[in-house]
Coordinates of C-alpha atoms and ligand atoms in Angstrom, one line a residue:
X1 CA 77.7 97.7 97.0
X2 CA 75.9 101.0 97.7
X3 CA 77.7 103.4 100.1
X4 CA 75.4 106.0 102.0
X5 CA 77.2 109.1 103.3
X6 CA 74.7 111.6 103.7
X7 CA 75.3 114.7 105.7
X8 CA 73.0 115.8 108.3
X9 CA 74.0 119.2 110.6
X10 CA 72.2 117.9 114.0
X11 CA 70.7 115.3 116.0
X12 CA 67.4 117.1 115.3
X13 CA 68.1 116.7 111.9
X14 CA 68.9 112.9 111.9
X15 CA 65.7 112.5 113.7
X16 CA 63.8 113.3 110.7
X17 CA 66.5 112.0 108.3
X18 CA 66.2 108.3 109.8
X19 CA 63.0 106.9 107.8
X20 CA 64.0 108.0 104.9
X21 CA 67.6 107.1 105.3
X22 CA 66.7 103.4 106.4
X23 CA 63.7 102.9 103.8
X24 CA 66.0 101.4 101.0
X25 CA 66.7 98.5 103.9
X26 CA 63.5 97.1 104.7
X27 CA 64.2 93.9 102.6
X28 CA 66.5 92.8 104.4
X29 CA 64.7 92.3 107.6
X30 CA 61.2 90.0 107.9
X31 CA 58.7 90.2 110.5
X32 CA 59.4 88.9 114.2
X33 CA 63.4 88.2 112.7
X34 CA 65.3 88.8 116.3
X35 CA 67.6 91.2 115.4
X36 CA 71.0 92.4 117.6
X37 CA 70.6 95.9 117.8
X38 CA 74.6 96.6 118.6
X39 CA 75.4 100.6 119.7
X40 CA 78.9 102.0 120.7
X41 CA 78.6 101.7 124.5
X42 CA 82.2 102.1 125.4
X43 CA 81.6 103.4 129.2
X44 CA 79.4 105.8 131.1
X45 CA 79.7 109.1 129.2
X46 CA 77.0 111.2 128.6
X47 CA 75.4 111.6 124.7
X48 CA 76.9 115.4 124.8
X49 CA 80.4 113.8 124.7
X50 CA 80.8 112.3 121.9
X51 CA 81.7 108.8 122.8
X52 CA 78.8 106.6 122.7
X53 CA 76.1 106.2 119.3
X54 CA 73.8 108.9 120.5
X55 CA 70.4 107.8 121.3
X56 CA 68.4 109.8 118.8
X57 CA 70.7 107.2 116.2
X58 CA 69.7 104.0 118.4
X59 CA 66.1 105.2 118.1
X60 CA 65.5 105.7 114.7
X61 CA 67.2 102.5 113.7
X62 CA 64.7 100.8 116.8
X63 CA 61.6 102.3 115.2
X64 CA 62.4 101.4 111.8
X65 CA 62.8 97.8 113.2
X66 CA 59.6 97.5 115.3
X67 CA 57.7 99.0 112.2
X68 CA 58.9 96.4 110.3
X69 CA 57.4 93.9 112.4
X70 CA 60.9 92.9 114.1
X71 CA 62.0 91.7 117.3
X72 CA 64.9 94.0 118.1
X73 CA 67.2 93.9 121.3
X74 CA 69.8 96.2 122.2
X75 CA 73.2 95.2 124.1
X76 CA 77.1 95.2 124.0
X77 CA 80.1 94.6 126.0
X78 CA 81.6 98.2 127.9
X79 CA 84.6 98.5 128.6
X80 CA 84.0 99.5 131.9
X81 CA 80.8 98.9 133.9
X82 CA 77.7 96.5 133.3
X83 CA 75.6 97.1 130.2
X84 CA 73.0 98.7 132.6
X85 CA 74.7 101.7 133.9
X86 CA 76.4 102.8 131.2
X87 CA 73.3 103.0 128.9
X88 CA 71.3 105.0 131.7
X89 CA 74.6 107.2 131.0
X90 CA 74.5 107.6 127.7
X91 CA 70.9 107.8 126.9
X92 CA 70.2 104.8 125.3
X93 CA 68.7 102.7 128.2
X94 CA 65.7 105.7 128.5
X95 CA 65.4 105.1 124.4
X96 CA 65.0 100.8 125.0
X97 CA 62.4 101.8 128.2
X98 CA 60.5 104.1 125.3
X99 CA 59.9 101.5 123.2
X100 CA 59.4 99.0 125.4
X101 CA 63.0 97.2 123.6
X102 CA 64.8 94.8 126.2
X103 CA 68.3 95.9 127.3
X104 CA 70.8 92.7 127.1
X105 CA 73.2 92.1 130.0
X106 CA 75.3 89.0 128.4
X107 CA 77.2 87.2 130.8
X108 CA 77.8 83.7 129.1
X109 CA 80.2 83.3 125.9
X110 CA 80.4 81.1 123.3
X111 CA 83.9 80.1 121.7
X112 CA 84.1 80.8 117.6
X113 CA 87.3 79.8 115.5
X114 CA 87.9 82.9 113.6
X115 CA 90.1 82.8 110.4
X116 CA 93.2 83.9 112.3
X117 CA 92.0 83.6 115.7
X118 CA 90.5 80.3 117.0
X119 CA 88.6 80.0 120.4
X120 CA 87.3 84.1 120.3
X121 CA 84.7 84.3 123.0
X122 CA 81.9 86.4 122.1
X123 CA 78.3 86.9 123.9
X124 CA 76.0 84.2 123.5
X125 CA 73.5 86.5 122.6
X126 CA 75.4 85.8 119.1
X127 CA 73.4 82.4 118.9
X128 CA 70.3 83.6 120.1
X129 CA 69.9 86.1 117.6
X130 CA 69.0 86.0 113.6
X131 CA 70.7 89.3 112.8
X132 CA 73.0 92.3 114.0
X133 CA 72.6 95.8 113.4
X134 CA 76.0 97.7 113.9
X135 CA 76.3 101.2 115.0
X136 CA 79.4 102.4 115.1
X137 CA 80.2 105.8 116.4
X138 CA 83.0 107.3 114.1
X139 CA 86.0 108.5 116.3
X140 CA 89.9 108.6 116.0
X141 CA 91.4 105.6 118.0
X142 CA 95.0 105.7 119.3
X143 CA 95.9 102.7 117.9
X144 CA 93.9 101.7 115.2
X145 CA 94.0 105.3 114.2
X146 CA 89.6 105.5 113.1
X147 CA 87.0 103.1 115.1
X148 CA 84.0 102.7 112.7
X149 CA 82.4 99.6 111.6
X150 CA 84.5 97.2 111.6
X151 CA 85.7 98.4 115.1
X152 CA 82.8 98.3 116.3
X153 CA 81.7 94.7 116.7
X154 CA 84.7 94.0 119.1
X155 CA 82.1 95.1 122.1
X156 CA 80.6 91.8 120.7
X157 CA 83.1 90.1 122.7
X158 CA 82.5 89.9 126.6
X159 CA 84.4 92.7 128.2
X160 CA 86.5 90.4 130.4
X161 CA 87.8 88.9 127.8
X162 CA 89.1 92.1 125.8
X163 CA 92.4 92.7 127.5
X164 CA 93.3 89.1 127.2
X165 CA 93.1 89.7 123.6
X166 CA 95.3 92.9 123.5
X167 CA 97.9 90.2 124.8
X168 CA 97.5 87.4 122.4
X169 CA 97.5 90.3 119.7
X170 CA 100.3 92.2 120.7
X171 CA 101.5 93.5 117.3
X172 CA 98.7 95.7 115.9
X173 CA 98.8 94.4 112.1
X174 CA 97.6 91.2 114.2
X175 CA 94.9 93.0 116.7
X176 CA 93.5 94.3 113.5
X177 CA 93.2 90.6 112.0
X178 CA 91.6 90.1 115.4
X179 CA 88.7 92.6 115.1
X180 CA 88.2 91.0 111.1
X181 CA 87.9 87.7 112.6
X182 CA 85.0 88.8 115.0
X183 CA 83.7 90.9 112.5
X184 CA 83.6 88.5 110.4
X185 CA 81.7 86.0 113.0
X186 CA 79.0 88.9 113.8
X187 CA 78.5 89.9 110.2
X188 CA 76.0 92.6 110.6
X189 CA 73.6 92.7 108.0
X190 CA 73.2 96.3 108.3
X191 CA 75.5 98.9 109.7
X192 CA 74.6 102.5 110.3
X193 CA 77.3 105.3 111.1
X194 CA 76.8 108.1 114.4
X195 CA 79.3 110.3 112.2
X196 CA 77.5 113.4 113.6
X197 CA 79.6 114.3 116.2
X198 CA 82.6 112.4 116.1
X199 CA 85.7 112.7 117.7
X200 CA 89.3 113.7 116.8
X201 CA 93.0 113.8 118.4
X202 CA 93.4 111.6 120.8
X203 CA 90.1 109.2 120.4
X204 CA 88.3 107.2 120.8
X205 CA 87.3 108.6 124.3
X206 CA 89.5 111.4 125.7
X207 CA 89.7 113.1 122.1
X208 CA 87.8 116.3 121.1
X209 CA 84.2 116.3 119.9
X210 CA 83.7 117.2 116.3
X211 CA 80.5 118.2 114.7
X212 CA 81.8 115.6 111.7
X213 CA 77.9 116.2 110.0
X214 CA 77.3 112.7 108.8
X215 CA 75.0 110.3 108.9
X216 CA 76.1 106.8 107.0
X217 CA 75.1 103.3 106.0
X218 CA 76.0 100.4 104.1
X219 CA 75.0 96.9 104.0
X220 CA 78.8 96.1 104.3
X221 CA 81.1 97.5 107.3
X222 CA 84.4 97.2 105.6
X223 CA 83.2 99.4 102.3
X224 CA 81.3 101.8 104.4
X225 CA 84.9 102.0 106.7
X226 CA 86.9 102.5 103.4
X227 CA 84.8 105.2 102.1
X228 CA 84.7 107.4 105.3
X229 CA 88.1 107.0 105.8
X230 CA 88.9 108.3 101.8
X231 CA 86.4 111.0 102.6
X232 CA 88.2 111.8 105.8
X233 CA 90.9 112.3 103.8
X234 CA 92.6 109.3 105.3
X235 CA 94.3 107.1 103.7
X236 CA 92.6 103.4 104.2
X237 CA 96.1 101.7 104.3
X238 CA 96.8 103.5 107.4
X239 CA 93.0 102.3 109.4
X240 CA 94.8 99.0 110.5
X241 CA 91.2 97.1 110.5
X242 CA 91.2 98.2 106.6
X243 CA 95.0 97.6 105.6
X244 CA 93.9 93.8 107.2
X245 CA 90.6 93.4 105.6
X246 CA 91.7 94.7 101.9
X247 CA 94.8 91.9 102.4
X248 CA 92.5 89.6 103.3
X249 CA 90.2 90.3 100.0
X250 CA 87.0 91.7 102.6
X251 CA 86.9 95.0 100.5
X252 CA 83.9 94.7 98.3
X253 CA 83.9 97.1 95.1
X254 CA 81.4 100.3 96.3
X255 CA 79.5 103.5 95.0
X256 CA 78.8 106.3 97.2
X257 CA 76.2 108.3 97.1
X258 CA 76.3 111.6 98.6
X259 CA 78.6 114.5 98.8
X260 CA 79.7 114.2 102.6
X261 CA 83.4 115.1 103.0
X262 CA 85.2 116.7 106.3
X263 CA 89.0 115.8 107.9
X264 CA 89.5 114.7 111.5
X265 CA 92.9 115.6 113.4
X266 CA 94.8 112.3 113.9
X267 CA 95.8 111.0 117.4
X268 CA 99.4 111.6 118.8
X269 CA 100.1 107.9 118.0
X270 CA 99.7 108.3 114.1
X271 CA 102.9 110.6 113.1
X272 CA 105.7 110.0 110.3
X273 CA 108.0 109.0 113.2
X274 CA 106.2 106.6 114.8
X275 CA 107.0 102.9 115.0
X276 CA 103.5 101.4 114.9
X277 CA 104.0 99.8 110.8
X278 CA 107.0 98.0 112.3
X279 CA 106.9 94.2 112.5
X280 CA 106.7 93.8 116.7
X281 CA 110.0 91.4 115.9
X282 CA 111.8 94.6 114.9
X283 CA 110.0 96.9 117.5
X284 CA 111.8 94.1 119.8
X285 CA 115.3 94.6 118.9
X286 CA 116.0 98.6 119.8
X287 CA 114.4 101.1 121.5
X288 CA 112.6 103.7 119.9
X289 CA 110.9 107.3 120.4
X290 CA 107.3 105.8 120.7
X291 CA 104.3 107.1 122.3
X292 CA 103.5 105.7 125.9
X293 CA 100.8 106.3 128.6
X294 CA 102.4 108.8 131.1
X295 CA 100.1 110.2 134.3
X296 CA 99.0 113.1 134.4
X297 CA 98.8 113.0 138.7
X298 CA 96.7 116.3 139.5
X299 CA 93.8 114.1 137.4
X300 CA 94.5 111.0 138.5
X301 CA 91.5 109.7 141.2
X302 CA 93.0 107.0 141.6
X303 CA 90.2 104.4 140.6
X304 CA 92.5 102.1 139.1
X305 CA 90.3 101.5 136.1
X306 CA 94.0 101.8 134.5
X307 CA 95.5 99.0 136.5
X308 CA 92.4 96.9 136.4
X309 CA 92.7 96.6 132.6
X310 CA 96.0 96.7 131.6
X311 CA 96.7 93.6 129.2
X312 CA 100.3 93.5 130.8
X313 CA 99.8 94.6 134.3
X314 CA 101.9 97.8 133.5
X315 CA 100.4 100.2 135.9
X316 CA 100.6 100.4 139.6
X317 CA 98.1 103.6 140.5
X318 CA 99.1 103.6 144.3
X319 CA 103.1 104.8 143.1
X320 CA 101.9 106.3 139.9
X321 CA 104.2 104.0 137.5
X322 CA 103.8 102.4 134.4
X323 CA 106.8 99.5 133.6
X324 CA 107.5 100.3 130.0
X325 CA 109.6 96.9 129.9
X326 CA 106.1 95.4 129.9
X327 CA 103.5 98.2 128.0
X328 CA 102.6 97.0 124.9
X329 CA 101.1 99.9 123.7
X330 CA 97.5 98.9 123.4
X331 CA 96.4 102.3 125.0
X332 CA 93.5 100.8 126.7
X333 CA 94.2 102.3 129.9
X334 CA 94.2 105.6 128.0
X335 CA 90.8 104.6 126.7
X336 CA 89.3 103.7 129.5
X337 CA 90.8 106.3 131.8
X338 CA 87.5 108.8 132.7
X339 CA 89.4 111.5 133.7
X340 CA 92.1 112.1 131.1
X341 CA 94.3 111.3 133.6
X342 CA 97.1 109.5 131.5
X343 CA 98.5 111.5 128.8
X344 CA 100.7 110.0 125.4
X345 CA 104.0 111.2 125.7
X346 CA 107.2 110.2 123.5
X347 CA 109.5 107.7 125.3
X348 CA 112.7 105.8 124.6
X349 CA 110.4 102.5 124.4
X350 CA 111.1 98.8 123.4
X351 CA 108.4 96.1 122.3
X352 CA 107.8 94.3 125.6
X353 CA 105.5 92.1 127.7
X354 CA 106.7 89.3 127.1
Ligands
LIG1 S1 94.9 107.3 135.5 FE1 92.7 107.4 135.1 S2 91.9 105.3 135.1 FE2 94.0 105.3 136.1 S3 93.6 105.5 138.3 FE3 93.9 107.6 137.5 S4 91.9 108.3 137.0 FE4 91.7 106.1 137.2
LIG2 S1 100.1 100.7 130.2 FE1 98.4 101.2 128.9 S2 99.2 101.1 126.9 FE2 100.6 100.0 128.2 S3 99.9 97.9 128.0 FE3 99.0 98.8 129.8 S4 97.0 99.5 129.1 FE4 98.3 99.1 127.3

């Protein structure tokens, strides 16, 4: 399995980059194939932040298709908001009006039994599609510790849906088994890496930008993941999505070509005294030092994204509180929060929501 990690200083760059870049993937795709074209669209941030594939990425990969005779589409599942505003936000709604590419809104599901997971409800555009094309935006997550590939697809399930999942997957060696399973029911043919500007700290949207310089590909999410993360100087036992896919045997022998390296600060959550590699059963027994959301109250504008999304209805906006008994740590509300209003602070905490 070829590996492409090529480095590329600008979106400018990239822009020229792209053809050649995609050239060596033009057999895989035949003409008037509908293809999934599936960006990062986590919420309405603008291309300059760092959170969402940036559009010059979405149209390369576009043309490339529509030269090749293809029938691409673009959509995914935000976190917050309707697929609509949130690409007008981050650029990549004016790239599908360019080219004349129809933006998805999906708003049925179909159920798939995953390997682990049985009854995962992803967008029907799954089943009305012959391919997807994954672009993952390469950021630190608080707790899966990188989002990249593999990561990536979860927008493929329908946004109500996701917190429900953070439930049923509570312990994060099983969330991670979660996002294999659904990766491994949208199998992207092709997946290619916004490693531009990434993001560090506390990702995947409330980190700090970093010019990370790369521009990546590979016909297989899980080697492509592994040979960031070993060229991030991370070790791939610590990406939760790749300590589940290797034990699961997803990890395909690879050979990278290019001489991309760089290092990304890791978020709060991932430190030698955290609890995270714990079994939940043990979390459950004692409190530990763990890092939970705490508000940060001079940001907070009280939107109640927070509250809204919680998995365990943890956070009451109105009094500022967050019920630790229940938090299961999922830091979604951290995620979603578009202020950087709720900051990660070490508590005495104990495995809850049940
Ligand atoms: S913490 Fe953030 S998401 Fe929650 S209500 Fe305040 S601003 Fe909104
Ligand atoms: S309070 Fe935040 S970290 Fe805790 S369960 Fe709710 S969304 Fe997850």
């Amino acid at each position: 399995m070829d590996v492409i990690l090529e480095s590329c200083a600008s979106y400018e760059e990239a822009e020229r980059q792209l053809p050649q870049h995609l050239k060596r993937y033009e057999g895989l795709f035949w003409k008037n194939e509908k293809v999934w074209v599936k960006p990062n669209m986590l919420s309405a941030r603008s291309p300059e932040e760092g959170v969402t594939t940036h559009p010059t990425i979405v149209r390369g990969v576009l043309r490339f298709l529509l030269d090749l005779g293809v029938k691409p589409v673009v959509s995914d599942s935000p976190g917050v908001g309707n697929v609509r505003k949130v690409a007008v936000a981050c650029g990549i709604s004016q790239v599908c009006q360019e080219l004349a590419v129809p933006l998805i809104e999906m708003e049925e599901f179909v159920e798939k039994d995953g390997d682990v997971f049985k009854q995962l409800r992803l967008g029907d555009l799954i089943d009305r599609v012959d391919a997807v094309v994954n672009l993952p935006k390469l950021k630190t997550h608080g707790q899966m510790v990188l989002t990249m590939g593999v990561k990536n697809t979860f927008g493929c399930v329908l946004g109500l849906n996701k917190p429900a999942y953070h439930l049923r997957a509570k312990d994060y060696h099983l969330f991670a088994d979660l996002l294999v399973d659904v990766h491994q029911l949208v199998k992207p043919v092709l997946t290619v890496m916004d490693g531009i500007d990434g993001m560090e700290g506390n990702g995947p949207s409330n980190g700090q930008k970093k010019r990370l310089g790369l521009l990546a590909s590979c016909k297989n999410a899980y080697a492509l993941d592994h040979a960031v993360a070993m060229r991030l100087h991370v070790s791939p036992d610590k990406v939760y999505t790749l300590a589940r896919a290797k034990a699961r045997g997803l990890i395909p022998e690879y050979k990278i070509h290019g001489n991309w390296r760089n290092s990304v600060k890791m978020p709060d959550t991932v430190g030698l005294t955290e609890i995270v590699k714990m079994p939940l059963w043990l979390q459950e027994l004692t409190h530990h030092w763990a890092r939970v959301p705490v508000f940060n109250t001079p940001k907070c504008i009280q939107c109640k994204i927070c509250e809204r999304h919680c998995p365990a209805n943890a956070i009451t906006v109105d009094k500022q509180h967050i019920d630790y008994k229940k938090c299961i740590r999922c830091y979604v509300c951290h995620e979603l929060c578009p202020e950087d209003a709720l900051m990660l602070k070490r508590r005495l905490w104990k495995a809850g929501g049940r």
